[in-house]
PDB file of C-alpha atoms in Angstrom:
ATOM      1  CA  UNK D   1      55.841-155.563-178.331  1.00 59.00           C
ATOM      2  CA  UNK D   2      52.826-155.507-180.642  1.00 73.00           C
ATOM      3  CA  UNK D   3      49.868-153.458-179.452  1.00 91.00           C
ATOM      4  CA  UNK D   4      46.605-155.445-179.307  1.00 93.00           C
ATOM      5  CA  UNK D   5      43.980-153.678-181.424  1.00 96.00           C
ATOM      6  CA  UNK D   6      40.946-154.935-179.422  1.00 96.00           C
ATOM      7  CA  UNK D   7      38.906-154.390-182.610  1.00 97.00           C
ATOM      8  CA  UNK D   8      35.389-155.815-182.643  1.00 97.00           C
ATOM      9  CA  UNK D   9      32.114-154.810-184.322  1.00 97.00           C
ATOM     10  CA  UNK D  10      28.789-155.715-182.704  1.00 98.00           C
ATOM     11  CA  UNK D  11      25.119-154.912-183.208  1.00 97.00           C
ATOM     12  CA  UNK D  12      22.799-153.580-180.489  1.00 98.00           C
ATOM     13  CA  UNK D  13      20.172-151.869-182.668  1.00 96.00           C
ATOM     14  CA  UNK D  14      16.631-153.036-182.030  1.00 94.00           C
ATOM     15  CA  UNK D  15      17.238-153.948-178.391  1.00 97.00           C
ATOM     16  CA  UNK D  16      15.068-152.231-175.794  1.00 97.00           C
ATOM     17  CA  UNK D  17      18.185-150.908-174.032  1.00 98.00           C
ATOM     18  CA  UNK D  18      19.465-149.279-177.221  1.00 98.00           C
ATOM     19  CA  UNK D  19      16.105-147.704-178.099  1.00 97.00           C
ATOM     20  CA  UNK D  20      15.632-146.432-174.534  1.00 97.00           C
ATOM     21  CA  UNK D  21      19.136-144.928-174.531  1.00 98.00           C
ATOM     22  CA  UNK D  22      18.652-143.103-177.844  1.00 97.00           C
ATOM     23  CA  UNK D  23      15.345-141.698-176.608  1.00 96.00           C
ATOM     24  CA  UNK D  24      16.899-140.569-173.311  1.00 97.00           C
ATOM     25  CA  UNK D  25      19.839-138.923-175.062  1.00 96.00           C
ATOM     26  CA  UNK D  26      17.569-137.098-177.483  1.00 94.00           C
ATOM     27  CA  UNK D  27      15.372-135.874-174.627  1.00 95.00           C
ATOM     28  CA  UNK D  28      18.420-134.566-172.765  1.00 94.00           C
ATOM     29  CA  UNK D  29      20.412-133.092-175.664  1.00 93.00           C
ATOM     30  CA  UNK D  30      17.950-132.839-178.567  1.00 91.00           C
ATOM     31  CA  UNK D  31      20.724-134.108-180.818  1.00 88.00           C
ATOM     32  CA  UNK D  32      18.388-134.707-183.772  1.00 85.00           C
ATOM     33  CA  UNK D  33      17.492-131.016-183.964  1.00 82.00           C
ATOM     34  CA  UNK D  34      20.421-128.977-182.639  1.00 77.00           C
ATOM     35  CA  UNK D  35      22.490-127.077-185.189  1.00 78.00           C
ATOM     36  CA  UNK D  36      25.665-127.754-183.230  1.00 77.00           C
ATOM     37  CA  UNK D  37      28.226-129.985-184.910  1.00 80.00           C
ATOM     38  CA  UNK D  38      30.988-132.205-183.504  1.00 76.00           C
ATOM     39  CA  UNK D  39      31.115-132.815-179.722  1.00 79.00           C
ATOM     40  CA  UNK D  40      28.405-130.557-178.299  1.00 82.00           C
ATOM     41  CA  UNK D  41      28.035-132.285-174.905  1.00 89.00           C
ATOM     42  CA  UNK D  42      31.363-130.931-173.633  1.00 87.00           C
ATOM     43  CA  UNK D  43      32.213-132.085-170.133  1.00 91.00           C
ATOM     44  CA  UNK D  44      28.822-133.711-169.432  1.00 95.00           C
ATOM     45  CA  UNK D  45      30.566-137.025-168.756  1.00 97.00           C
ATOM     46  CA  UNK D  46      28.610-137.936-165.634  1.00 97.00           C
ATOM     47  CA  UNK D  47      25.256-137.040-167.191  1.00 97.00           C
ATOM     48  CA  UNK D  48      26.036-139.139-170.284  1.00 97.00           C
ATOM     49  CA  UNK D  49      27.185-141.993-168.067  1.00 98.00           C
ATOM     50  CA  UNK D  50      23.902-141.984-166.146  1.00 98.00           C
ATOM     51  CA  UNK D  51      21.825-141.862-169.343  1.00 98.00           C
ATOM     52  CA  UNK D  52      23.707-144.752-170.966  1.00 98.00           C
ATOM     53  CA  UNK D  53      24.478-146.952-167.955  1.00 97.00           C
ATOM     54  CA  UNK D  54      21.730-149.473-168.703  1.00 97.00           C
ATOM     55  CA  UNK D  55      22.963-149.879-172.277  1.00 98.00           C
ATOM     56  CA  UNK D  56      26.527-150.645-171.189  1.00 98.00           C
ATOM     57  CA  UNK D  57      25.478-152.873-168.304  1.00 97.00           C
ATOM     58  CA  UNK D  58      23.432-154.979-170.723  1.00 97.00           C
ATOM     59  CA  UNK D  59      25.518-155.090-173.893  1.00 98.00           C
ATOM     60  CA  UNK D  60      29.031-154.570-172.502  1.00 98.00           C
ATOM     61  CA  UNK D  61      28.705-156.141-169.082  1.00 97.00           C
ATOM     62  CA  UNK D  62      32.342-157.274-168.822  1.00 97.00           C
ATOM     63  CA  UNK D  63      33.630-153.797-169.644  1.00 97.00           C
ATOM     64  CA  UNK D  64      31.177-152.131-167.283  1.00 97.00           C
ATOM     65  CA  UNK D  65      32.181-154.412-164.406  1.00 96.00           C
ATOM     66  CA  UNK D  66      35.944-154.609-164.915  1.00 97.00           C
ATOM     67  CA  UNK D  67      36.800-151.257-166.501  1.00 98.00           C
ATOM     68  CA  UNK D  68      36.632-147.624-165.369  1.00 98.00           C
ATOM     69  CA  UNK D  69      35.149-144.976-167.730  1.00 98.00           C
ATOM     70  CA  UNK D  70      37.379-142.062-168.714  1.00 98.00           C
ATOM     71  CA  UNK D  71      35.436-140.254-171.405  1.00 97.00           C
ATOM     72  CA  UNK D  72      31.913-139.768-172.765  1.00 97.00           C
ATOM     73  CA  UNK D  73      30.713-137.636-175.659  1.00 95.00           C
ATOM     74  CA  UNK D  74      27.856-137.333-178.109  1.00 94.00           C
ATOM     75  CA  UNK D  75      29.255-136.455-181.525  1.00 91.00           C
ATOM     76  CA  UNK D  76      27.094-134.959-184.243  1.00 92.00           C
ATOM     77  CA  UNK D  77      28.593-134.273-187.653  1.00 91.00           C
ATOM     78  CA  UNK D  78      26.826-132.657-190.589  1.00 90.00           C
ATOM     79  CA  UNK D  79      27.767-133.547-194.154  1.00 89.00           C
ATOM     80  CA  UNK D  80      28.928-129.999-194.930  1.00 88.00           C
ATOM     81  CA  UNK D  81      31.321-130.130-191.959  1.00 89.00           C
ATOM     82  CA  UNK D  82      32.962-133.382-193.061  1.00 88.00           C
ATOM     83  CA  UNK D  83      33.793-132.514-196.670  1.00 88.00           C
ATOM     84  CA  UNK D  84      37.579-132.744-196.809  1.00 88.00           C
ATOM     85  CA  UNK D  85      37.747-133.151-193.014  1.00 89.00           C
ATOM     86  CA  UNK D  86      41.019-134.511-191.601  1.00 92.00           C
ATOM     87  CA  UNK D  87      40.733-135.308-187.883  1.00 93.00           C
ATOM     88  CA  UNK D  88      43.000-138.303-187.250  1.00 97.00           C
ATOM     89  CA  UNK D  89      43.874-138.374-183.555  1.00 96.00           C
ATOM     90  CA  UNK D  90      44.096-140.216-180.259  1.00 96.00           C
ATOM     91  CA  UNK D  91      41.763-138.911-177.554  1.00 93.00           C
ATOM     92  CA  UNK D  92      43.243-136.356-175.166  1.00 91.00           C
ATOM     93  CA  UNK D  93      43.467-136.653-171.401  1.00 92.00           C
ATOM     94  CA  UNK D  94      42.747-140.357-171.124  1.00 95.00           C
ATOM     95  CA  UNK D  95      46.425-141.390-171.298  1.00 94.00           C
ATOM     96  CA  UNK D  96      47.101-139.687-167.954  1.00 95.00           C
ATOM     97  CA  UNK D  97      45.130-142.424-166.224  1.00 97.00           C
ATOM     98  CA  UNK D  98      47.002-145.364-167.795  1.00 96.00           C
ATOM     99  CA  UNK D  99      49.476-146.705-165.232  1.00 95.00           C
ATOM    100  CA  UNK D 100      51.036-149.096-167.766  1.00 94.00           C
ATOM    101  CA  UNK D 101      51.421-146.756-170.708  1.00 94.00           C
ATOM    102  CA  UNK D 102      50.393-148.073-174.107  1.00 96.00           C
ATOM    103  CA  UNK D 103      50.157-151.601-172.705  1.00 95.00           C
ATOM    104  CA  UNK D 104      47.244-150.542-170.510  1.00 96.00           C
ATOM    105  CA  UNK D 105      43.990-152.189-171.549  1.00 97.00           C
ATOM    106  CA  UNK D 106      42.008-149.217-172.751  1.00 97.00           C
ATOM    107  CA  UNK D 107      38.934-149.634-174.949  1.00 98.00           C
ATOM    108  CA  UNK D 108      36.902-147.159-176.998  1.00 98.00           C
ATOM    109  CA  UNK D 109      33.255-147.928-177.788  1.00 98.00           C
ATOM    110  CA  UNK D 110      31.893-145.944-180.760  1.00 98.00           C
ATOM    111  CA  UNK D 111      28.148-146.470-181.134  1.00 98.00           C
ATOM    112  CA  UNK D 112      26.175-145.269-184.184  1.00 97.00           C
ATOM    113  CA  UNK D 113      22.923-143.654-182.967  1.00 96.00           C
ATOM    114  CA  UNK D 114      21.347-141.940-185.954  1.00 94.00           C
ATOM    115  CA  UNK D 115      22.057-141.126-189.595  1.00 93.00           C
ATOM    116  CA  UNK D 116      19.824-139.158-191.937  1.00 92.00           C
ATOM    117  CA  UNK D 117      19.045-140.745-195.328  1.00 92.00           C
ATOM    118  CA  UNK D 118      21.867-139.774-197.708  1.00 90.00           C
ATOM    119  CA  UNK D 119      21.325-141.551-201.041  1.00 90.00           C
ATOM    120  CA  UNK D 120      24.333-139.921-202.714  1.00 88.00           C
ATOM    121  CA  UNK D 121      26.756-141.264-200.100  1.00 88.00           C
ATOM    122  CA  UNK D 122      28.115-144.729-199.421  1.00 89.00           C
ATOM    123  CA  UNK D 123      27.765-146.607-196.115  1.00 90.00           C
ATOM    124  CA  UNK D 124      31.385-145.832-195.255  1.00 92.00           C
ATOM    125  CA  UNK D 125      30.983-142.057-195.651  1.00 90.00           C
ATOM    126  CA  UNK D 126      30.802-140.430-192.204  1.00 91.00           C
ATOM    127  CA  UNK D 127      31.887-143.748-190.735  1.00 93.00           C
ATOM    128  CA  UNK D 128      34.958-144.402-188.617  1.00 96.00           C
ATOM    129  CA  UNK D 129      38.504-145.282-189.619  1.00 97.00           C
ATOM    130  CA  UNK D 130      41.128-146.858-187.372  1.00 98.00           C
ATOM    131  CA  UNK D 131      44.883-147.207-187.907  1.00 97.00           C
ATOM    132  CA  UNK D 132      45.326-150.862-186.910  1.00 97.00           C
ATOM    133  CA  UNK D 133      48.223-151.503-184.530  1.00 96.00           C
ATOM    134  CA  UNK D 134      48.375-155.166-185.630  1.00 96.00           C
ATOM    135  CA  UNK D 135      49.153-154.143-189.204  1.00 96.00           C
ATOM    136  CA  UNK D 136      52.939-154.755-189.613  1.00 94.00           C
ATOM    137  CA  UNK D 137      53.337-151.522-191.554  1.00 94.00           C
ATOM    138  CA  UNK D 138      52.312-149.621-188.412  1.00 96.00           C
ATOM    139  CA  UNK D 139      54.538-151.415-185.874  1.00 95.00           C
ATOM    140  CA  UNK D 140      57.288-148.806-185.969  1.00 95.00           C
ATOM    141  CA  UNK D 141      54.891-145.880-185.655  1.00 96.00           C
ATOM    142  CA  UNK D 142      53.163-147.266-182.577  1.00 96.00           C
ATOM    143  CA  UNK D 143      56.483-148.209-180.993  1.00 96.00           C
ATOM    144  CA  UNK D 144      57.577-144.585-181.327  1.00 95.00           C
ATOM    145  CA  UNK D 145      54.302-143.272-179.932  1.00 95.00           C
ATOM    146  CA  UNK D 146      54.477-145.671-176.992  1.00 94.00           C
ATOM    147  CA  UNK D 147      57.966-144.453-176.084  1.00 93.00           C
ATOM    148  CA  UNK D 148      56.627-140.927-175.511  1.00 90.00           C
ATOM    149  CA  UNK D 149      53.610-142.185-173.505  1.00 90.00           C
ATOM    150  CA  UNK D 150      51.308-139.407-174.685  1.00 92.00           C
ATOM    151  CA  UNK D 151      48.604-139.083-177.334  1.00 95.00           C
ATOM    152  CA  UNK D 152      48.739-137.225-180.653  1.00 96.00           C
ATOM    153  CA  UNK D 153      46.723-135.583-183.402  1.00 96.00           C
ATOM    154  CA  UNK D 154      47.554-135.098-187.095  1.00 96.00           C
ATOM    155  CA  UNK D 155      48.594-131.468-187.496  1.00 95.00           C
ATOM    156  CA  UNK D 156      49.885-131.789-191.074  1.00 95.00           C
ATOM    157  CA  UNK D 157      50.513-134.543-193.640  1.00 94.00           C
ATOM    158  CA  UNK D 158      53.141-136.844-192.131  1.00 96.00           C
ATOM    159  CA  UNK D 159      53.244-135.025-188.778  1.00 97.00           C
ATOM    160  CA  UNK D 160      51.657-135.907-185.429  1.00 97.00           C
ATOM    161  CA  UNK D 161      51.716-133.407-182.569  1.00 95.00           C
ATOM    162  CA  UNK D 162      51.215-133.944-178.861  1.00 92.00           C
ATOM    163  CA  UNK D 163      47.469-133.697-178.155  1.00 92.00           C
ATOM    164  CA  UNK D 164      48.271-131.535-175.115  1.00 88.00           C
ATOM    165  CA  UNK D 165      49.908-128.939-177.400  1.00 86.00           C
ATOM    166  CA  UNK D 166      52.252-128.173-174.499  1.00 88.00           C
ATOM    167  CA  UNK D 167      55.924-128.336-175.407  1.00 71.00           C
ATOM    168  CA  UNK D 168      57.257-129.486-178.755  1.00 75.00           C
ATOM    169  CA  UNK D 169      56.655-133.249-178.817  1.00 86.00           C
ATOM    170  CA  UNK D 170      55.955-134.475-182.354  1.00 93.00           C
ATOM    171  CA  UNK D 171      56.331-137.658-184.402  1.00 96.00           C
ATOM    172  CA  UNK D 172      56.815-137.905-188.164  1.00 96.00           C
ATOM    173  CA  UNK D 173      55.348-140.733-190.211  1.00 95.00           C
ATOM    174  CA  UNK D 174      54.972-141.763-193.840  1.00 94.00           C
ATOM    175  CA  UNK D 175      51.541-140.649-195.018  1.00 92.00           C
ATOM    176  CA  UNK D 176      51.691-143.042-197.987  1.00 91.00           C
ATOM    177  CA  UNK D 177      52.224-146.207-195.926  1.00 92.00           C
ATOM    178  CA  UNK D 178      49.535-145.413-193.380  1.00 95.00           C
ATOM    179  CA  UNK D 179      46.519-147.668-193.949  1.00 96.00           C
ATOM    180  CA  UNK D 180      43.146-146.558-192.657  1.00 96.00           C
ATOM    181  CA  UNK D 181      40.775-149.399-191.848  1.00 97.00           C
ATOM    182  CA  UNK D 182      37.317-147.993-192.556  1.00 97.00           C
ATOM    183  CA  UNK D 183      34.093-149.156-190.897  1.00 97.00           C
ATOM    184  CA  UNK D 184      30.650-148.419-192.305  1.00 95.00           C
ATOM    185  CA  UNK D 185      28.249-146.276-190.319  1.00 95.00           C
ATOM    186  CA  UNK D 186      25.341-148.589-189.450  1.00 95.00           C
ATOM    187  CA  UNK D 187      22.707-147.486-186.936  1.00 95.00           C
ATOM    188  CA  UNK D 188      22.826-149.554-183.763  1.00 97.00           C
ATOM    189  CA  UNK D 189      26.364-150.806-184.374  1.00 98.00           C
ATOM    190  CA  UNK D 190      29.252-150.409-181.928  1.00 98.00           C
ATOM    191  CA  UNK D 191      32.848-150.385-183.134  1.00 98.00           C
ATOM    192  CA  UNK D 192      35.276-151.328-180.363  1.00 98.00           C
ATOM    193  CA  UNK D 193      39.015-150.647-180.552  1.00 98.00           C
ATOM    194  CA  UNK D 194      42.115-149.974-178.463  1.00 98.00           C
ATOM    195  CA  UNK D 195      41.953-146.350-177.322  1.00 97.00           C
ATOM    196  CA  UNK D 196      45.650-145.876-178.076  1.00 97.00           C
ATOM    197  CA  UNK D 197      44.925-146.304-181.795  1.00 98.00           C
ATOM    198  CA  UNK D 198      44.842-143.363-184.163  1.00 98.00           C
ATOM    199  CA  UNK D 199      41.339-142.939-185.544  1.00 97.00           C
ATOM    200  CA  UNK D 200      38.997-140.411-187.099  1.00 96.00           C
ATOM    201  CA  UNK D 201      36.018-139.690-189.339  1.00 94.00           C
ATOM    202  CA  UNK D 202      35.900-141.140-192.834  1.00 93.00           C
ATOM    203  CA  UNK D 203      35.396-137.772-194.500  1.00 88.00           C
ATOM    204  CA  UNK D 204      33.616-136.997-197.749  1.00 88.00           C
ATOM    205  CA  UNK D 205      35.641-136.149-200.853  1.00 80.00           C
ATOM    206  CA  UNK D 206      35.438-132.504-201.883  1.00 72.00           C
ATOM    207  CA  UNK D 207      34.330-133.496-205.387  1.00 62.00           C
ATOM    208  CA  UNK D 208      31.395-135.566-204.114  1.00 69.00           C
ATOM    209  CA  UNK D 209      28.110-134.944-205.942  1.00 80.00           C
ATOM    210  CA  UNK D 210      25.548-134.100-203.266  1.00 85.00           C
ATOM    211  CA  UNK D 211      22.050-132.732-203.361  1.00 85.00           C
ATOM    212  CA  UNK D 212      21.421-129.388-201.664  1.00 84.00           C
ATOM    213  CA  UNK D 213      19.386-131.139-198.958  1.00 87.00           C
ATOM    214  CA  UNK D 214      22.173-133.609-198.173  1.00 88.00           C
ATOM    215  CA  UNK D 215      24.606-130.873-197.130  1.00 87.00           C
ATOM    216  CA  UNK D 216      22.572-130.352-193.952  1.00 88.00           C
ATOM    217  CA  UNK D 217      22.112-134.064-193.219  1.00 90.00           C
ATOM    218  CA  UNK D 218      24.005-135.495-190.255  1.00 92.00           C
ATOM    219  CA  UNK D 219      24.954-138.525-188.250  1.00 93.00           C
ATOM    220  CA  UNK D 220      25.385-138.874-184.482  1.00 94.00           C
ATOM    221  CA  UNK D 221      27.544-141.273-182.481  1.00 96.00           C
ATOM    222  CA  UNK D 222      28.090-141.980-178.798  1.00 97.00           C
ATOM    223  CA  UNK D 223      31.738-142.386-177.797  1.00 97.00           C
ATOM    224  CA  UNK D 224      33.051-143.738-174.518  1.00 98.00           C
ATOM    225  CA  UNK D 225      36.518-144.763-173.330  1.00 98.00           C
ATOM    226  CA  UNK D 226      37.161-147.356-170.608  1.00 98.00           C
ATOM    227  CA  UNK D 227      40.351-148.556-168.888  1.00 98.00           C
ATOM    228  CA  UNK D 228      40.827-151.842-167.056  1.00 98.00           C
ATOM    229  CA  UNK D 229      40.747-151.458-163.264  1.00 97.00           C
ATOM    230  CA  UNK D 230      44.198-153.050-162.934  1.00 97.00           C
ATOM    231  CA  UNK D 231      45.684-150.513-165.377  1.00 97.00           C
ATOM    232  CA  UNK D 232      43.895-147.489-163.922  1.00 98.00           C
ATOM    233  CA  UNK D 233      46.089-145.003-162.059  1.00 97.00           C
ATOM    234  CA  UNK D 234      44.047-144.811-158.860  1.00 96.00           C
ATOM    235  CA  UNK D 235      46.568-142.389-157.301  1.00 96.00           C
ATOM    236  CA  UNK D 236      45.167-139.548-159.431  1.00 97.00           C
ATOM    237  CA  UNK D 237      41.901-139.719-157.493  1.00 97.00           C
ATOM    238  CA  UNK D 238      43.767-138.535-154.393  1.00 95.00           C
ATOM    239  CA  UNK D 239      45.719-135.757-156.105  1.00 96.00           C
ATOM    240  CA  UNK D 240      45.153-132.090-155.384  1.00 93.00           C
ATOM    241  CA  UNK D 241      44.589-129.687-158.272  1.00 91.00           C
ATOM    242  CA  UNK D 242      48.101-128.262-157.990  1.00 90.00           C
ATOM    243  CA  UNK D 243      49.568-131.765-158.340  1.00 94.00           C
ATOM    244  CA  UNK D 244      48.099-132.272-161.828  1.00 96.00           C
ATOM    245  CA  UNK D 245      51.200-130.617-163.302  1.00 94.00           C
ATOM    246  CA  UNK D 246      52.999-133.917-162.656  1.00 93.00           C
ATOM    247  CA  UNK D 247      50.734-135.364-165.352  1.00 94.00           C
ATOM    248  CA  UNK D 248      50.291-132.724-168.034  1.00 94.00           C
ATOM    249  CA  UNK D 249      53.904-131.474-167.812  1.00 93.00           C
ATOM    250  CA  UNK D 250      55.447-134.941-167.556  1.00 88.00           C
ATOM    251  CA  UNK D 251      57.171-134.555-170.919  1.00 82.00           C
ATOM    252  CA  UNK D 252      58.959-131.346-169.870  1.00 88.00           C
ATOM    253  CA  UNK D 253      61.930-130.922-167.538  1.00 88.00           C
ATOM    254  CA  UNK D 254      60.729-129.664-164.100  1.00 91.00           C
ATOM    255  CA  UNK D 255      62.900-126.562-164.278  1.00 93.00           C
ATOM    256  CA  UNK D 256      60.821-125.411-167.243  1.00 91.00           C
ATOM    257  CA  UNK D 257      57.418-125.874-165.606  1.00 94.00           C
ATOM    258  CA  UNK D 258      57.066-122.345-164.211  1.00 94.00           C
ATOM    259  CA  UNK D 259      57.759-120.815-167.615  1.00 93.00           C
ATOM    260  CA  UNK D 260      55.287-123.119-169.373  1.00 93.00           C
ATOM    261  CA  UNK D 261      52.578-122.425-166.784  1.00 93.00           C
ATOM    262  CA  UNK D 262      53.021-118.708-167.401  1.00 94.00           C
ATOM    263  CA  UNK D 263      53.391-118.675-171.196  1.00 93.00           C
ATOM    264  CA  UNK D 264      50.823-121.398-171.958  1.00 93.00           C
ATOM    265  CA  UNK D 265      48.403-120.915-169.086  1.00 95.00           C
ATOM    266  CA  UNK D 266      45.313-121.493-171.256  1.00 95.00           C
ATOM    267  CA  UNK D 267      46.631-124.874-172.438  1.00 93.00           C
ATOM    268  CA  UNK D 268      47.607-125.877-168.904  1.00 94.00           C
ATOM    269  CA  UNK D 269      44.148-124.931-167.648  1.00 95.00           C
ATOM    270  CA  UNK D 270      42.593-127.007-170.440  1.00 93.00           C
ATOM    271  CA  UNK D 271      44.533-130.066-169.294  1.00 93.00           C
ATOM    272  CA  UNK D 272      43.622-129.419-165.648  1.00 96.00           C
ATOM    273  CA  UNK D 273      39.978-129.294-166.700  1.00 94.00           C
ATOM    274  CA  UNK D 274      40.299-132.568-168.594  1.00 94.00           C
ATOM    275  CA  UNK D 275      41.857-134.348-165.627  1.00 96.00           C
ATOM    276  CA  UNK D 276      39.278-132.981-163.206  1.00 97.00           C
ATOM    277  CA  UNK D 277      36.351-133.968-165.469  1.00 97.00           C
ATOM    278  CA  UNK D 278      37.705-137.491-165.960  1.00 97.00           C
ATOM    279  CA  UNK D 279      38.374-137.821-162.225  1.00 97.00           C
ATOM    280  CA  UNK D 280      34.759-136.897-161.441  1.00 97.00           C
ATOM    281  CA  UNK D 281      33.524-139.524-163.904  1.00 98.00           C
ATOM    282  CA  UNK D 282      35.802-142.246-162.510  1.00 98.00           C
ATOM    283  CA  UNK D 283      34.746-141.491-158.930  1.00 97.00           C
ATOM    284  CA  UNK D 284      31.093-141.557-159.962  1.00 97.00           C
ATOM    285  CA  UNK D 285      31.465-144.996-161.553  1.00 97.00           C
ATOM    286  CA  UNK D 286      33.523-146.458-158.726  1.00 96.00           C
ATOM    287  CA  UNK D 287      30.931-145.305-156.182  1.00 93.00           C
ATOM    288  CA  UNK D 288      28.148-147.060-158.100  1.00 81.00           C
ATOM    289  CA  UNK D 289      26.864-150.093-156.104  1.00 72.00           C
ATOM    290  CA  UNK D 290      27.064-152.401-159.137  1.00 67.00           C
ATOM    291  CA  UNK D 291      30.618-151.260-159.782  1.00 62.00           C
ATOM    292  CA  UNK D 292      31.629-151.716-156.143  1.00 56.00           C
ATOM    293  CA  UNK D 293      30.242-155.252-156.176  1.00 59.00           C
ATOM    294  CA  UNK D 294      32.232-156.059-159.344  1.00 57.00           C
ATOM    295  CA  UNK D 295      35.421-154.740-157.762  1.00 54.00           C
ATOM    296  CA  UNK D 296      35.299-157.119-154.794  1.00 48.00           C
TER     297      UNK D 296
END
């Protein structure tokens, strides 16, 4: 069965909700001045949710009312950190909460917040690329990924590895037939796509001719992931911490769990942290009066 790509590009720049959100985010995280690069907000999902709630309620009302948030991050990338960058992936942790596997309606919203002037670069540089599931050349790849019911990252040319890094799950693909659909970075624009899709940063070629000043320029984007209420695995909200192994070790035979927990304790703890952080965010949203009203 073909995977719906849910791809849509919309503009929110100039609206009062967008401008208020950018100001609130900058006040909280100082993202226009910090030297940190990539996701520097960590597990601040609930804080980001509260700061951006008005934006989503206004511009993505259907998603806010009928979906449950699973992930929030503020990504800042400097030019010098994206030269030759290869970060194709599917987001980690979110797939645990999909009760219908890859057929679960899960949407990523990638909103461009700020980009320094970079005259030597094109609009697509530092933008986003998506590997479209509705492209016939990708049907086989997504069918194989769906069979494993986990998410992956590109660890080498032609090789995808389980994002959990627990166990040995991997999928090979043909690097030459993979088509990356690139979207320009435009301030105030949101790119929407199915969260099961492989995606990443449109990196800058190593031979690019840049001015010295441009190496320290950056762009920032707000990313959030939402899953439809009917596809959300509500049972996880009632799980105890020790039960999370049923999720992050699902791809491994139960008799091997004790060994994995011992030998790869740091990776197991990382997955436990992901599940707990997402659970806190989901509970926070579902307890919101506007959300409760929508769920009636």
